[in-house]
Structures are given as C-alpha cells and as structure tokens.
C-alpha cells in the first residue's frame, strides 16, 4: 500500500511525464512543418515514449492501492527558434526530469518504501540514456552549425535513429 505522500509524489511525476510527451509532440509537429521529417519522426517517437512512462507510473500507483491521476494537459510552445534550440530544450527538460526522479528516489528511502524505490530504478536508468542521447544529438548539431547540407544529413540520421528505436520498442513488447 502506498502512503499518501508517495502517491502524491508519484502523481506529480505522472504530470511531468505527460507534459514531456506534449512538449515533444509540439516539437515534432513544428519540425514536420519545417520539412525536417527525420527530426519529426524521432520526436514523435520520443513523445510516445514519454506517454508510456506516464502510463507505467499510473499502473504502478493503481497496483499498489493508490489512484493514478490523468493530468490536465498544458499547452506547449507552438514554434521553436531552430532545431538546435529545440534540442537544447529537450536536454534541459530531461535534466529537470532526472532531478525530479532523484528527489522521488530520496523520498522513497526516507519513507522506507523500498518497493517504489525498486520500481523507480527503471526510471533512473532510462534518464541516464535519455540525457546521453539528447547530448549526442546536440553535439552533432553544434558541429553542423546551421549549415544546410549538414542539416539535411542530420535529418536523415535521425530518421534512421527513430526507425532503430521503433524496432527496439517492438522487440521489447
Ligand atoms: Fe520520461 Fe524523458 O522523461
């Protein structure tokens, strides 16, 4: 059984994951309108992953006798200054998510809720991967420096990355 304190902290994380999904969905839609189909595909996939993170939390809360609350959606930005600016936002957002996950882990230890602590380890590992990926993508963009030919190749690279991620996700099911 979850304590009210842990239940409420987990529901806050549900909200953050839901907002992350909306945020990346807005970036994907914007990228598509800019002719960056590979970037769009990558970000649509990322938005789906965040939604999956949200649902995984909701199900865990419910399994432990709590109530996973579906959050209200907040409107994300509609446009972004550039692809690089969008990925800078992805990285800073992922760092924020990691900080919140770490706080949650700390709360679980203080409350001696080792079951939730154990469940959250999956999120800890996922955040390491997501931050590393965002940094890798940003490094590539910095190398390109807004050059059109480079951006074209970058877009194709992200298309390949999105396809590989989708294949991994299917294999995991
Ligand atoms: Fe689920 Fe990228 O935070």
PDB file of N, CA and C and ligand atoms in Angstrom, residues 17 20 24 46 49-50 53 94 97 123 126-127 130, ligand 1:
ATOM      1  N   UNK A  17       5.681  13.626 -16.768  1.00  0.00           N
ATOM      2  CA  UNK A  17       5.874  12.758 -17.945  1.00  0.00           C
ATOM      3  C   UNK A  17       4.828  13.090 -19.011  1.00  0.00           C
ATOM      4  N   UNK A  20       5.889  16.217 -20.655  1.00  0.00           N
ATOM      5  CA  UNK A  20       7.038  15.947 -21.533  1.00  0.00           C
ATOM      6  C   UNK A  20       6.526  15.436 -22.878  1.00  0.00           C
ATOM      7  N   UNK A  24       7.225  17.275 -26.505  1.00  0.00           N
ATOM      8  CA  UNK A  24       7.942  16.680 -27.642  1.00  0.00           C
ATOM      9  C   UNK A  24       7.014  16.527 -28.846  1.00  0.00           C
ATOM     10  N   UNK A  46       9.653   9.948 -29.477  1.00  0.00           N
ATOM     11  CA  UNK A  46      10.027  10.341 -28.123  1.00  0.00           C
ATOM     12  C   UNK A  46       8.773  10.732 -27.317  1.00  0.00           C
ATOM     13  N   UNK A  49       7.175   7.648 -26.163  1.00  0.00           N
ATOM     14  CA  UNK A  49       7.899   7.042 -25.028  1.00  0.00           C
ATOM     15  C   UNK A  49       7.516   7.714 -23.712  1.00  0.00           C
ATOM     16  N   UNK A  50       7.413   9.049 -23.749  1.00  0.00           N
ATOM     17  CA  UNK A  50       7.052   9.773 -22.521  1.00  0.00           C
ATOM     18  C   UNK A  50       5.641   9.405 -22.059  1.00  0.00           C
ATOM     19  N   UNK A  53       5.946   6.255 -20.318  1.00  0.00           N
ATOM     20  CA  UNK A  53       6.479   6.466 -18.954  1.00  0.00           C
ATOM     21  C   UNK A  53       5.347   6.876 -18.005  1.00  0.00           C
ATOM     22  N   UNK A  94      15.023  17.104 -19.971  1.00  0.00           N
ATOM     23  CA  UNK A  94      15.403  15.773 -19.460  1.00  0.00           C
ATOM     24  C   UNK A  94      16.195  15.895 -18.150  1.00  0.00           C
ATOM     25  N   UNK A  97      13.678  16.363 -15.513  1.00  0.00           N
ATOM     26  CA  UNK A  97      13.003  15.100 -15.187  1.00  0.00           C
ATOM     27  C   UNK A  97      13.909  14.249 -14.296  1.00  0.00           C
ATOM     28  N   UNK A 123      13.381   4.050 -14.044  1.00  0.00           N
ATOM     29  CA  UNK A 123      13.359   5.455 -14.494  1.00  0.00           C
ATOM     30  C   UNK A 123      14.752   6.088 -14.364  1.00  0.00           C
ATOM     31  N   UNK A 126      16.659   4.882 -17.335  1.00  0.00           N
ATOM     32  CA  UNK A 126      16.077   5.490 -18.549  1.00  0.00           C
ATOM     33  C   UNK A 126      16.554   6.940 -18.688  1.00  0.00           C
ATOM     34  N   UNK A 127      16.600   7.661 -17.568  1.00  0.00           N
ATOM     35  CA  UNK A 127      17.027   9.064 -17.615  1.00  0.00           C
ATOM     36  C   UNK A 127      18.496   9.194 -18.026  1.00  0.00           C
ATOM     37  N   UNK A 130      18.417   8.815 -21.733  1.00  0.00           N
ATOM     38  CA  UNK A 130      17.771   9.928 -22.436  1.00  0.00           C
ATOM     39  C   UNK A 130      18.641  11.183 -22.422  1.00  0.00           C
TER      40      UNK A 130
HETATM   41 FE1  LIG B   1      10.267  10.185 -19.149  1.00  0.00          FE
HETATM   42 FE2  LIG B   1      12.341  11.646 -20.600  1.00  0.00          FE
HETATM   43  O1  LIG B   1      11.371  11.556 -19.104  1.00  0.00           O
END
